[in-house]
Short mmCIF file of C-alpha atoms in Angstrom, two decimals:
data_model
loop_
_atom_site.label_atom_id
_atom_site.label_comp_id
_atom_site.label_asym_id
_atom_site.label_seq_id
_atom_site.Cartn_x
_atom_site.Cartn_y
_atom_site.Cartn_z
CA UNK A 1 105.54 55.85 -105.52
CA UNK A 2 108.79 57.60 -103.89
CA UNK A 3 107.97 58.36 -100.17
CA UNK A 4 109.09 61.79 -99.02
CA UNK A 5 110.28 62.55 -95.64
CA UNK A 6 107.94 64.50 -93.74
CA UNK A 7 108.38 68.19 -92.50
CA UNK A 8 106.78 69.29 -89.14
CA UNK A 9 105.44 72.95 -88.70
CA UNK A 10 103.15 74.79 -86.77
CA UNK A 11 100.01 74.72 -88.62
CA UNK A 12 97.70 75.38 -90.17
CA UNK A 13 98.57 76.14 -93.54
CA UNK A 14 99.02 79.91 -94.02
CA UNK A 15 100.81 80.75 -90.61
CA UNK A 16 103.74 82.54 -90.37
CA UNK A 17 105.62 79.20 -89.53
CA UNK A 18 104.17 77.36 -92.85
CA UNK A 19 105.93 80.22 -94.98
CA UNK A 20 109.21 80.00 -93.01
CA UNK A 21 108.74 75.63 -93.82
CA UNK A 22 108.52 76.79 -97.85
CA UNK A 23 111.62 79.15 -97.62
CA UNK A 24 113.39 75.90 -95.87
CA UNK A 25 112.40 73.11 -98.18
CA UNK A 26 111.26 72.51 -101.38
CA UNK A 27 107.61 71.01 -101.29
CA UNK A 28 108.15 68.64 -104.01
CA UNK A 29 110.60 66.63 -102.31
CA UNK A 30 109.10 66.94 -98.72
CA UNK A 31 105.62 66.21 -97.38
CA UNK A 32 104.86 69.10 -95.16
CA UNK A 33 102.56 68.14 -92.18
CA UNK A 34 100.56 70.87 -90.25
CA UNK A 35 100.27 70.49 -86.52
CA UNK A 36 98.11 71.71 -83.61
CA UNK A 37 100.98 73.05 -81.43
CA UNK A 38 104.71 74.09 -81.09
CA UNK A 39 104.91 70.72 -78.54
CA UNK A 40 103.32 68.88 -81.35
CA UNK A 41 106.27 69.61 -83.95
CA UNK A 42 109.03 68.50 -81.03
CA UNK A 43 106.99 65.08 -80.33
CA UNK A 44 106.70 64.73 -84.47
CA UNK A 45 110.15 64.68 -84.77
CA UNK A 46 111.49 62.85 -81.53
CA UNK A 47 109.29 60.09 -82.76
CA UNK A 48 110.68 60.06 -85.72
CA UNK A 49 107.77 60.55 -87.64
CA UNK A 50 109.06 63.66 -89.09
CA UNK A 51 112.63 64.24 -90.56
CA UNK A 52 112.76 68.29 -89.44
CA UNK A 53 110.29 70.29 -87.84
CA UNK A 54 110.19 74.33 -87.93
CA UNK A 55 109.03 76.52 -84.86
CA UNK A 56 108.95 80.26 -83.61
CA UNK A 57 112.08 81.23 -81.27
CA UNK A 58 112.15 84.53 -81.57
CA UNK A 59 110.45 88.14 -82.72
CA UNK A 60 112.33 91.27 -83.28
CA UNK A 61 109.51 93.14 -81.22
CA UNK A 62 108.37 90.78 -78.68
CA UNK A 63 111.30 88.64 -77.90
CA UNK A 64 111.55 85.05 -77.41
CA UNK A 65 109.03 82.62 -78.17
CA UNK A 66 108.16 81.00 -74.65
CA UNK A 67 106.17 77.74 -75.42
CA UNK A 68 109.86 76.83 -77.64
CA UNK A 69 112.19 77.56 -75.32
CA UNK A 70 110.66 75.39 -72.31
CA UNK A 71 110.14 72.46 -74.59
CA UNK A 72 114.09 73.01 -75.59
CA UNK A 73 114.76 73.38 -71.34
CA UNK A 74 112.27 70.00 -71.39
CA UNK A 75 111.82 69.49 -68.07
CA UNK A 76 109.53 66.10 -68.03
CA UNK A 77 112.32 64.19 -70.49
CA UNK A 78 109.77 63.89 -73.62
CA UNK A 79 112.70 65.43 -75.99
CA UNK A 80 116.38 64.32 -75.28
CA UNK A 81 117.22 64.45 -78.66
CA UNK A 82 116.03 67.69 -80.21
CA UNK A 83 118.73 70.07 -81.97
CA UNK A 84 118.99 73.12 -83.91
CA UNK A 85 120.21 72.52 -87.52
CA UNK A 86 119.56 75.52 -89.13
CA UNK A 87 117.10 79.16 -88.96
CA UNK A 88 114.77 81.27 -91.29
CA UNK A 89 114.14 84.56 -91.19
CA UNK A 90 110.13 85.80 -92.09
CA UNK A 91 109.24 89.33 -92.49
CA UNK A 92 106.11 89.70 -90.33
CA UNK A 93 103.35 92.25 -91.66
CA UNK A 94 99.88 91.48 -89.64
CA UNK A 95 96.67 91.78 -90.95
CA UNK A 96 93.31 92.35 -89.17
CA UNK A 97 90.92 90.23 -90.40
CA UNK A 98 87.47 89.97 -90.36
CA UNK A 99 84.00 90.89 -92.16
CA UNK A 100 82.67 94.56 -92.35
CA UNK A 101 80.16 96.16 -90.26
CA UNK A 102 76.53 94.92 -90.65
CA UNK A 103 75.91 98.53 -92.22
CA UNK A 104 78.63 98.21 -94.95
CA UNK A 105 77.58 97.57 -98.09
CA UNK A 106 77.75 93.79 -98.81
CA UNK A 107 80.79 91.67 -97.50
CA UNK A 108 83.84 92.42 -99.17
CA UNK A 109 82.62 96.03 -100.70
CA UNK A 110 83.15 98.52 -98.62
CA UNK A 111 86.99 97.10 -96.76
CA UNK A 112 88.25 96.59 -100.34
CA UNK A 113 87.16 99.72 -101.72
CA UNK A 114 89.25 101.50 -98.58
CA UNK A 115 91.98 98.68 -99.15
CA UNK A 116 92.25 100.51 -103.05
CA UNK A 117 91.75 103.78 -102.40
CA UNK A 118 93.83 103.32 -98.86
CA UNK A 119 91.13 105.62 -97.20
CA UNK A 120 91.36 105.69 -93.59
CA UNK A 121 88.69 104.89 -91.17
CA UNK A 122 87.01 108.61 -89.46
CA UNK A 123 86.03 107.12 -86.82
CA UNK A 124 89.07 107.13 -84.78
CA UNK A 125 92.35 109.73 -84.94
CA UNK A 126 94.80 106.75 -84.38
CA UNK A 127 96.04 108.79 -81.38
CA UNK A 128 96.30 106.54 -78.06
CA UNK A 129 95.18 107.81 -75.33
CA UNK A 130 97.54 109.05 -72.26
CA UNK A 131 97.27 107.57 -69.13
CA UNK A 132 99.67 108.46 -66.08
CA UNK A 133 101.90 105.48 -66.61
CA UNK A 134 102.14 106.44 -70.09
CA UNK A 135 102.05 110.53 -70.86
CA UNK A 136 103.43 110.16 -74.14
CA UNK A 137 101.59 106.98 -76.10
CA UNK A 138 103.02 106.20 -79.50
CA UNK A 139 100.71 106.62 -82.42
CA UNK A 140 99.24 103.78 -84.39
CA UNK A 141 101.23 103.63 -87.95
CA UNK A 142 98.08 102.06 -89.35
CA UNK A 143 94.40 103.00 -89.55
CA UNK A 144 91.42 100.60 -89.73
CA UNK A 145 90.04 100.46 -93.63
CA UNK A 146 86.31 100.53 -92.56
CA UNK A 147 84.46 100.30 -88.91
CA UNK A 148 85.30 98.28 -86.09
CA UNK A 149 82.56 99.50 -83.69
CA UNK A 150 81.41 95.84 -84.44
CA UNK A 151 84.45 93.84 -83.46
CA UNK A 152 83.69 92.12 -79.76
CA UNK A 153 86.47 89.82 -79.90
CA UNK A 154 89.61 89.09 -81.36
CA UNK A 155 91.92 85.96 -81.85
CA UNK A 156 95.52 85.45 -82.55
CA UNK A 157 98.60 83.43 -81.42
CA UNK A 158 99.77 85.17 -77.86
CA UNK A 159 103.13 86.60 -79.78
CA UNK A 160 100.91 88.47 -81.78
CA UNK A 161 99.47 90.88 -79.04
CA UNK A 162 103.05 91.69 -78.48
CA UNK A 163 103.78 92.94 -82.05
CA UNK A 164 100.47 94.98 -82.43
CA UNK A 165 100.19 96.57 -78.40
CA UNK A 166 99.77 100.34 -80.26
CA UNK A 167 96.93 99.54 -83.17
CA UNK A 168 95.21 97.64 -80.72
CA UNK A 169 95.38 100.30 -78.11
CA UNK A 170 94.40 102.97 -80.50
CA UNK A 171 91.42 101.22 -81.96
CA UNK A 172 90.46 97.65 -80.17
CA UNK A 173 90.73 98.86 -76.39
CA UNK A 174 88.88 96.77 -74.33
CA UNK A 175 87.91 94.02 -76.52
CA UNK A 176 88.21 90.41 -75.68
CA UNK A 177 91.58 88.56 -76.59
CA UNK A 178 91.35 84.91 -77.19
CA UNK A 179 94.91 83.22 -77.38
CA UNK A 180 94.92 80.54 -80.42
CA UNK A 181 98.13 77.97 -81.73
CA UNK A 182 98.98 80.42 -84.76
CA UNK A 183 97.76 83.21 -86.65
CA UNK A 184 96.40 81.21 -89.47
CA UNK A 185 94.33 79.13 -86.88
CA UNK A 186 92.93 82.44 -85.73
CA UNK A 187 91.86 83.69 -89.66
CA UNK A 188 90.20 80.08 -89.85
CA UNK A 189 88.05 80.70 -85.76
CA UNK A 190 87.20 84.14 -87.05
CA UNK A 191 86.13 82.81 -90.97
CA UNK A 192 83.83 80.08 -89.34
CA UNK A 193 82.40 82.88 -86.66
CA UNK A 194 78.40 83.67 -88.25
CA UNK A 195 77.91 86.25 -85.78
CA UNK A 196 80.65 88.29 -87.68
CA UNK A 197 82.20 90.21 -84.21
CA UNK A 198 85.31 89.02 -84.25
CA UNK A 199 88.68 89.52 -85.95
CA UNK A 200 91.33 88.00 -86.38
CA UNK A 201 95.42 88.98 -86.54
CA UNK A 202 96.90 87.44 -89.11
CA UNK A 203 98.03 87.19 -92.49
CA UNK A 204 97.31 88.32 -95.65
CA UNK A 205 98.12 85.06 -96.88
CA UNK A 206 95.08 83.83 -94.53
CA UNK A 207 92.78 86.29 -95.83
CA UNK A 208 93.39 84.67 -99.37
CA UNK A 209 92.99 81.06 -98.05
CA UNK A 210 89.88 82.14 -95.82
CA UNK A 211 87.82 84.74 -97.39
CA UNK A 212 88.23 86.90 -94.96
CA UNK A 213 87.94 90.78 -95.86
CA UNK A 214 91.19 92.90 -94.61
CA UNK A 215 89.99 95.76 -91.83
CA UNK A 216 92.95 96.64 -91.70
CA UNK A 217 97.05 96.28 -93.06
CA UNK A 218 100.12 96.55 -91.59
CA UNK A 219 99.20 97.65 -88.04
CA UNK A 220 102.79 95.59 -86.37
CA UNK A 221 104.21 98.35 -84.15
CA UNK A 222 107.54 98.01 -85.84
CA UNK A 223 107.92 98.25 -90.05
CA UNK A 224 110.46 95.74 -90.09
CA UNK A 225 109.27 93.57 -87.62
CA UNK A 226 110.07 89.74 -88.32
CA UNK A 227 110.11 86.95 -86.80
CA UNK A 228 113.24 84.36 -86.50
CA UNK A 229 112.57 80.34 -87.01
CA UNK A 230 114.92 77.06 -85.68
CA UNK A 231 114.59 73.81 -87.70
CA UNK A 232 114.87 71.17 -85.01
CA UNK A 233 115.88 67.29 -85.88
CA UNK A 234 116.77 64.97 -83.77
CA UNK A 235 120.60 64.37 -82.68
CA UNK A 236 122.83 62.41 -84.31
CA UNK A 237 126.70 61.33 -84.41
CA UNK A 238 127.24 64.22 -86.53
CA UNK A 239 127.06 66.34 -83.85
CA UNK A 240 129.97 65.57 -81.98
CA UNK A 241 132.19 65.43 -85.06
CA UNK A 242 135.25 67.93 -85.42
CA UNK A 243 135.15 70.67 -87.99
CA UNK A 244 137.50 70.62 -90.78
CA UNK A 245 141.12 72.66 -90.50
CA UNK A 246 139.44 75.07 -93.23
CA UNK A 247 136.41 76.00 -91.30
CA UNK A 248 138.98 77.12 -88.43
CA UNK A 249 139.15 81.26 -87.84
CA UNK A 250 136.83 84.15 -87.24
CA UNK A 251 135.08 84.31 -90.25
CA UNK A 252 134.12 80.72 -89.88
CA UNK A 253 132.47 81.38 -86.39
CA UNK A 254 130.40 84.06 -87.53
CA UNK A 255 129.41 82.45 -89.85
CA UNK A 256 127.73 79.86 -87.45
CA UNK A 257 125.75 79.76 -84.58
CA UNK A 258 124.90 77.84 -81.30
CA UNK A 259 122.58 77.08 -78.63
CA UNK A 260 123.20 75.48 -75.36
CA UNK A 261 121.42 75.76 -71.97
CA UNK A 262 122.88 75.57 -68.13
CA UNK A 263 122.28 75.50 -64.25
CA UNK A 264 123.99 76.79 -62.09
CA UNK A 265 124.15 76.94 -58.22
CA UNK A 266 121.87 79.64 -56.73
CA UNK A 267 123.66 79.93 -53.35
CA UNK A 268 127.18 80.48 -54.88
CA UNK A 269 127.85 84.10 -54.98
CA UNK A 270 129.40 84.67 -59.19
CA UNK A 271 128.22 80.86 -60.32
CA UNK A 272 126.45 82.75 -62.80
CA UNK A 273 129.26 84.87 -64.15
CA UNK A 274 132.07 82.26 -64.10
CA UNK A 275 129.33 80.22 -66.29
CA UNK A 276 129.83 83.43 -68.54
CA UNK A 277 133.05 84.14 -68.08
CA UNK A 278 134.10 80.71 -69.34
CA UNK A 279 132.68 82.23 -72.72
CA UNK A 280 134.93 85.35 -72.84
CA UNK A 281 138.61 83.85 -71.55
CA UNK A 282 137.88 81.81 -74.90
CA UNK A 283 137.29 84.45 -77.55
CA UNK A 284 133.48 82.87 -78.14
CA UNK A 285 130.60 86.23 -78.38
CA UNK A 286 127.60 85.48 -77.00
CA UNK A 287 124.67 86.68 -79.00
CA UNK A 288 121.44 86.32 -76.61
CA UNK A 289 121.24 85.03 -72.79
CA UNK A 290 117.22 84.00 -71.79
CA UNK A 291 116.38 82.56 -68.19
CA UNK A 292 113.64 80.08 -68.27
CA UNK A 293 112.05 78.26 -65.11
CA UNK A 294 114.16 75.03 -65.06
CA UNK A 295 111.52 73.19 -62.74
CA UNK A 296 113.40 72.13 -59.44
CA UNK A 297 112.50 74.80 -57.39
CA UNK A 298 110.76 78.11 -57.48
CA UNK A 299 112.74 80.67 -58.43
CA UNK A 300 115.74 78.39 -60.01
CA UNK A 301 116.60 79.28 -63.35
CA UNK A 302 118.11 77.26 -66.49
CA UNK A 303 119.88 79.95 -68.56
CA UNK A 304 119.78 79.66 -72.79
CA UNK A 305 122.83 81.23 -74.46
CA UNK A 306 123.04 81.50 -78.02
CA UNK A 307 126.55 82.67 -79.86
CA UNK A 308 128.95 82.61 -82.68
CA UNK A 309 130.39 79.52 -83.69
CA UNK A 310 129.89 75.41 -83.58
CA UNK A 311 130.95 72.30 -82.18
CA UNK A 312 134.13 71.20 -83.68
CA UNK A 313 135.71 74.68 -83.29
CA UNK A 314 138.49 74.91 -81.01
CA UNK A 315 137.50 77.77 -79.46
CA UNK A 316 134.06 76.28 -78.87
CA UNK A 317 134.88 73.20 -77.96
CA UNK A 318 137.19 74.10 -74.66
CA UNK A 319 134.83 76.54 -73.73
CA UNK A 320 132.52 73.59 -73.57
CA UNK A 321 135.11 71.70 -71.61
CA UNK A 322 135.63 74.75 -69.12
CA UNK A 323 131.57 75.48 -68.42
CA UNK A 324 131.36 71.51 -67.38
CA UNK A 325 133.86 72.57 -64.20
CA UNK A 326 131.75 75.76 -63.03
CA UNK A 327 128.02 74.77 -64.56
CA UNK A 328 125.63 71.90 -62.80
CA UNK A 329 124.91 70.40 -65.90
CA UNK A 330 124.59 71.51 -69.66
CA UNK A 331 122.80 70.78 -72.85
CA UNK A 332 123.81 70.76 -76.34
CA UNK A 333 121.32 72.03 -78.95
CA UNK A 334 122.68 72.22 -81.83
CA UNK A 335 124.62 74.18 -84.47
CA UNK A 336 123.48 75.82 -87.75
CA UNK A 337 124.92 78.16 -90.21
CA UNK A 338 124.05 82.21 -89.28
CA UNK A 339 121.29 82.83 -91.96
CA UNK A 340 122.03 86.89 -91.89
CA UNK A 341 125.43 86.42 -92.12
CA UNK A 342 124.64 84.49 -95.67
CA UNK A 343 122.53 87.68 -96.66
CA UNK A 344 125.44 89.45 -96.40
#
């Protein structure tokens, strides 16, 4: 029997990151293994024990995905040889998940019925509330599909919170938030719950896979909110080698992207800018900048700059040689083809 090379993702099956894994690879030539954590897909691959491994980076509403970015800054050595190789894009529509109201009529009647009909919920207007710091609240673009006077808890992955801030203020204000690994994780905490007070964000994928009844669709802040994905693998001599004379040019470099990271001096007045000027005086656009913690002293900063182009490019690869005069020290992460500019 032919082994397959295993595929890391952050589990369980359902989550957001399982359906990015599917749009990557093709299950019948992969084994796809769930895990726990985002730290569990980076050990799962430094080991060796998976061939790629997919993670969160980054959400068009909430930003950047934390928990990745400080195990790509890595400050305790445990991944040296983690890269980027390539990104998926996943349209992210969240669900509220959960069981009706002891007073609806039987467990999946009454929220389907409003799911067909798309009735909305009388108890509440969907208007939030003003507050002093906030005169003028944006109004919830969904509405619950039955009662939630029942819900005393909720669960979902911490990015989650992010995406949903106005729903939740309209409707769930005040009730208990329990951060979880993934939104899937979250439909199965919720499906196992016999008290039936809590709800889950999620998918409706996960209400498929768990049973769960939908209280309500669609209630992400943003319509076309989604959510970006990095497949990681560990380094290699390929990384290092020189692109071809025909990938030279603009159209080449937008048509890739990069990740590094950097420290610089936080005594030298402009370290920081000549890092980023290095950048500029060689034509290379920088397409994101995040500051992370970079754990030698409080309030010292290692900065993550994405942009256009790879290693191998001209362009890319002096700028590399200028940043190692003005930078402490540097880290390669990888190159990957730009996934929008394909779409395109």
């Amino acid at each position: 029997m032919q082994s397959h090379e295993q595929i890391a993702y952050l589990g369980p099956k359902a989550s957001y990151t399982h359906q990015a894994t599917l749009s990557a690879f093709d299950s019948d030539n992969y084994t796809f293994s769930p895990q726990t954590t985002i730290e569990d897909v980076f050990s799962q691959v430094q080991s060796g024990k998976a061939a790629f491994g997919v993670v969160p980076f980054e959400n068009s509403t909430n930003g950047s995905v934390v928990f990745t970015l400080d195990l790509f800054a890595d400050q305790s050595a445990k991944h040296p040889d983690i890269v980027v190789c390539g990104e998926r894009y996943v349209d992210v529509h969240h669900c509220l998940l959960g069981h009706p109201a002891p007073s609806g009529q039987g467990h999946t009647s009454a929220p389907t019925k409003a799911l067909q009909e798309g009735t909305k919920s009388p108890s509440s207007s969907g208007h939030a509330t003003p507050i002093p710091g906030n005169p003028n609240p944006s109004n919830s673009r969904a509405a619950p599909l039955t009662s939630l006077s029942h819900i005393k808890k909720l669960y979902s992955h911490p990015q989650a919170w992010g995406q949903c801030k106005t729903f939740l203020s309209c409707y769930l204000k005040g009730v208990e938030r329990q951060d979880v690994s993934s939104t899937s994780r979250a439909a199965e905490l919720v499906a196992a719950d016999k008290t039936n007070t809590s709800a889950a964000i999620s998918s409706g994928i996960a209400a498929q896979m768990t049973g769960l009844d939908f209280l309500a669709r669609d209630i992400e802040d943003e319509k076309d909110n989604a959510t970006r994905f990095f497949i990681i693998r560990r380094r290699s001599l390929e990384d290092t080698s020189p692109a071809s004379d025909k990938e030279d040019g603009q159209l080449t470099s937008q048509a890739y992207k990069s990740l590094l990271s950097f420290t610089v001096s936080h005594t030298d007045a402009g370290a920081l800018a000549d890092a980023l000027a290095v950048f500029k005086a060689h034509g290379i656009n920088l397409t994101s900048i995040n500051p992370r913690p970079s754990g030698e002293a409080p309030w010292h900063y290692m900065f993550f700059v994405e942009f256009s182009g790879r290693r191998g490019q001209a362009a890319v690869d002096d700028t590399l040689t200028g940043l190692d005069k003005v930078v402490r020290s540097w880290r390669w992460l990888g190159s990957w083809e730009n996934a929008l500019q394909q779409k395109r």
